[in-house]
Short mmCIF file of C-alpha atoms in Angstrom, two decimals:
data_model
loop_
_atom_site.label_atom_id
_atom_site.label_comp_id
_atom_site.label_asym_id
_atom_site.label_seq_id
_atom_site.Cartn_x
_atom_site.Cartn_y
_atom_site.Cartn_z
CA ASN A 179 6.61 -0.03 -5.61
CA GLY A 180 3.02 -0.63 -6.64
CA GLY A 181 2.90 2.19 -9.19
CA PRO A 182 0.78 5.34 -9.26
CA TYR A 183 -2.52 3.50 -8.77
CA LYS A 184 -1.23 1.59 -5.76
CA ALA A 185 0.50 4.51 -4.03
CA ILE A 186 -1.30 4.05 -0.71
CA TYR A 187 -2.91 0.87 0.63
CA LEU A 188 -5.65 1.21 3.22
CA TYR A 189 -7.08 -1.61 5.32
CA ALA A 190 -10.05 -1.22 7.66
CA SER A 191 -9.34 -1.72 11.37
CA GLU A 192 -12.75 -3.38 11.59
CA HIS A 193 -11.39 -6.33 9.56
CA TYR A 194 -8.93 -7.25 12.30
CA GLY A 195 -11.73 -8.74 14.44
CA TYR A 196 -12.63 -11.12 11.61
CA TRP A 197 -9.00 -12.14 11.14
CA ALA A 198 -8.50 -12.64 14.90
CA GLU A 199 -11.29 -15.26 14.75
CA GLN A 200 -9.94 -16.85 11.55
CA LEU A 201 -6.31 -16.93 12.70
CA PRO A 202 -6.43 -17.42 16.48
CA ASP A 203 -2.76 -18.50 16.53
CA VAL A 204 -1.56 -15.23 14.93
CA GLU A 205 -0.85 -12.14 17.00
CA LEU A 206 -2.34 -9.40 14.84
CA GLN A 207 -1.40 -5.76 14.87
CA PHE A 208 -2.23 -2.90 12.53
CA GLY A 209 0.00 -3.08 9.46
CA ASN A 210 -0.08 -6.91 9.32
CA PHE A 211 -1.69 -6.79 5.87
CA GLY A 212 0.97 -4.46 4.48
CA GLU A 213 -1.22 -1.40 4.65
CA ASN A 214 0.15 2.14 4.84
CA LEU A 215 -3.08 3.27 6.50
CA THR A 216 -5.33 1.44 8.93
CA SER A 217 -8.65 3.27 8.96
CA GLU A 218 -11.80 3.31 11.01
CA GLY A 219 -15.14 3.71 9.26
CA LEU A 220 -13.86 3.43 5.68
CA ASP A 221 -13.94 0.07 3.95
CA GLU A 222 -14.74 -1.73 0.68
CA GLU A 223 -18.51 -1.34 1.19
CA SER A 224 -18.36 2.42 1.80
CA ALA A 225 -15.65 3.53 -0.64
CA HIS A 226 -16.42 3.87 -4.34
CA ILE A 227 -14.02 3.77 -7.29
CA GLY A 228 -13.04 7.38 -8.03
CA ASP A 229 -14.02 8.76 -4.60
CA GLN A 230 -11.53 11.31 -3.32
CA PHE A 231 -10.50 11.76 0.30
CA ARG A 232 -8.44 14.40 2.07
CA ILE A 233 -6.14 13.12 4.80
CA GLY A 234 -4.02 15.86 6.33
CA SER A 235 -2.92 17.97 3.34
CA ALA A 236 -2.98 15.05 0.86
CA ILE A 237 -5.84 14.13 -1.48
CA LEU A 238 -6.16 10.48 -2.47
CA GLN A 239 -8.44 8.81 -5.03
CA VAL A 240 -9.82 5.29 -4.72
CA ALA A 241 -8.19 3.38 -7.59
CA GLN A 242 -8.78 -0.37 -7.08
CA PRO A 243 -9.12 -3.25 -4.63
CA ARG A 244 -6.09 -5.32 -3.70
CA MET A 245 -5.46 -8.57 -5.53
CA PRO A 246 -3.52 -10.63 -2.97
CA CYS A 247 -0.16 -12.07 -4.00
CA PHE A 248 2.21 -14.69 -2.62
CA LYS A 249 3.87 -12.12 -0.33
CA LEU A 250 0.80 -12.24 1.92
CA GLY A 251 1.36 -15.96 2.45
CA ILE A 252 5.01 -15.32 3.31
CA ARG A 253 4.13 -12.48 5.69
CA PHE A 254 1.74 -14.74 7.63
CA GLY A 255 3.77 -17.93 7.18
CA ARG A 256 0.67 -19.68 5.82
CA ALA A 257 0.39 -21.28 2.39
CA ASP A 258 -3.41 -20.80 2.46
CA MET A 259 -3.36 -17.10 3.34
CA VAL A 260 -3.79 -15.73 -0.21
CA LYS A 261 -6.80 -17.99 -0.76
CA ARG A 262 -8.29 -17.06 2.63
CA PHE A 263 -7.73 -13.33 2.04
CA TRP A 264 -9.38 -13.51 -1.40
CA ALA A 265 -12.32 -15.56 -0.07
CA SER A 266 -12.90 -13.08 2.79
CA GLY A 267 -13.94 -10.23 0.48
CA ARG A 268 -11.82 -7.92 2.67
CA SER A 269 -9.50 -6.69 -0.08
CA GLY A 270 -8.54 -3.32 1.27
CA ILE A 271 -8.31 -0.26 -0.96
CA TYR A 272 -5.52 1.09 -3.14
CA PHE A 273 -5.37 4.84 -3.71
CA ALA A 274 -3.72 7.06 -6.28
CA VAL A 275 -2.31 10.39 -5.07
CA VAL A 276 -4.21 13.36 -6.51
CA GLN A 277 -2.42 15.97 -4.39
CA GLU A 278 0.75 15.24 -2.46
CA GLY A 279 0.76 16.23 1.16
CA ASP A 280 1.48 15.15 4.71
CA PHE A 281 -0.69 13.23 7.13
CA GLU A 282 -0.19 11.44 10.41
CA ALA A 283 -1.92 8.99 12.71
CA GLY A 284 -5.22 10.34 13.96
CA ASP A 285 -5.85 12.65 10.99
CA LEU A 286 -9.46 12.77 9.82
CA ILE A 287 -10.28 11.04 6.52
CA GLU A 288 -12.68 13.45 4.82
CA GLN A 289 -14.46 12.68 1.56
CA VAL A 290 -13.99 15.59 -0.87
CA GLY A 291 -15.09 14.02 -4.17
CA GLU A 292 -17.43 11.33 -5.39
CA GLY A 293 -16.79 8.62 -7.98
CA SER A 294 -18.94 9.19 -11.07
CA GLU A 295 -20.35 5.64 -11.32
CA GLN A 296 -20.95 4.87 -7.62
CA VAL A 297 -19.29 1.45 -7.80
CA LYS A 298 -18.22 0.12 -4.40
CA VAL A 299 -14.74 -1.37 -4.11
CA ALA A 300 -16.49 -4.53 -2.83
CA ASP A 301 -18.66 -4.59 -6.01
CA VAL A 302 -15.51 -4.80 -8.15
CA VAL A 303 -14.34 -7.87 -6.25
CA ARG A 304 -17.79 -9.51 -6.39
CA LEU A 305 -18.05 -8.93 -10.15
CA TYR A 306 -14.50 -10.14 -10.77
CA LYS A 307 -15.05 -13.31 -8.71
CA GLY A 308 -18.40 -14.01 -10.38
CA GLU A 309 -20.35 -13.54 -7.13
CA SER A 310 -22.40 -10.81 -8.79
CA THR A 311 -24.05 -11.17 -12.19
CA ASP A 312 -25.50 -7.64 -12.25
CA SER A 313 -24.83 -6.53 -15.85
CA GLU A 314 -25.87 -2.92 -15.17
CA LEU A 315 -23.35 -2.77 -12.31
CA ALA A 316 -20.74 -4.36 -14.60
CA GLN A 317 -21.34 -1.65 -17.23
CA ARG A 318 -20.94 1.11 -14.60
CA THR A 319 -17.77 -0.59 -13.37
CA LEU A 320 -16.32 -0.63 -16.88
CA ARG A 321 -16.99 3.15 -17.14
CA ALA A 322 -15.52 3.90 -13.69
CA PRO A 323 -11.90 5.08 -13.27
CA LEU A 324 -10.92 1.58 -12.12
CA CYS A 325 -7.21 0.80 -12.42
CA GLY A 326 -5.23 -2.40 -12.77
CA GLY A 327 -6.40 -5.52 -14.62
CA TRP A 328 -9.84 -5.58 -13.02
CA LYS A 329 -11.75 -4.30 -16.05
CA GLU A 330 -10.38 -7.04 -18.31
CA GLY A 331 -11.52 -9.76 -15.90
CA ILE A 332 -14.97 -8.21 -15.53
CA ARG A 333 -15.31 -7.58 -19.28
CA GLU A 334 -14.56 -11.28 -19.96
CA ARG A 335 -17.41 -12.34 -17.63
CA PHE A 336 -19.95 -10.00 -19.22
CA VAL A 337 -19.09 -10.30 -22.91
CA GLU A 338 -22.12 -11.17 -25.03
CA ASP A 339 -21.68 -14.39 -26.97
#
């Protein structure tokens, strides 16, 4: 169990093309990255922290990117998989459940709410990794409803000496 801010894990179907090139010896199929949802048209560049989406009768809120753990390496049988996943910038998206409901394959993912700070999931990863030094973006990220340990890591990078 990932807890309330990791209730649902979404991974973009578009990422599978990248991974097919990176891992030509692996037979990929949706769900390989441990996701509950494989989406089309929703990814780390288009989803913002705090955005809300209706899928079927459920409403989910973007909570945080995924920080890969050793289980990913085990799943793929590759010691380098966690490092490769992290380097790819294709983190996937964890959601919190705002309203419980039912959904099934093929249901439309409809945005019903917008995150207040307009911080992309991909921005969180770039800030955390030190790939972005945008202090204004960092301040917005620290105000956003971002869950997990991400804020601490970003705060450490942007603390004034």
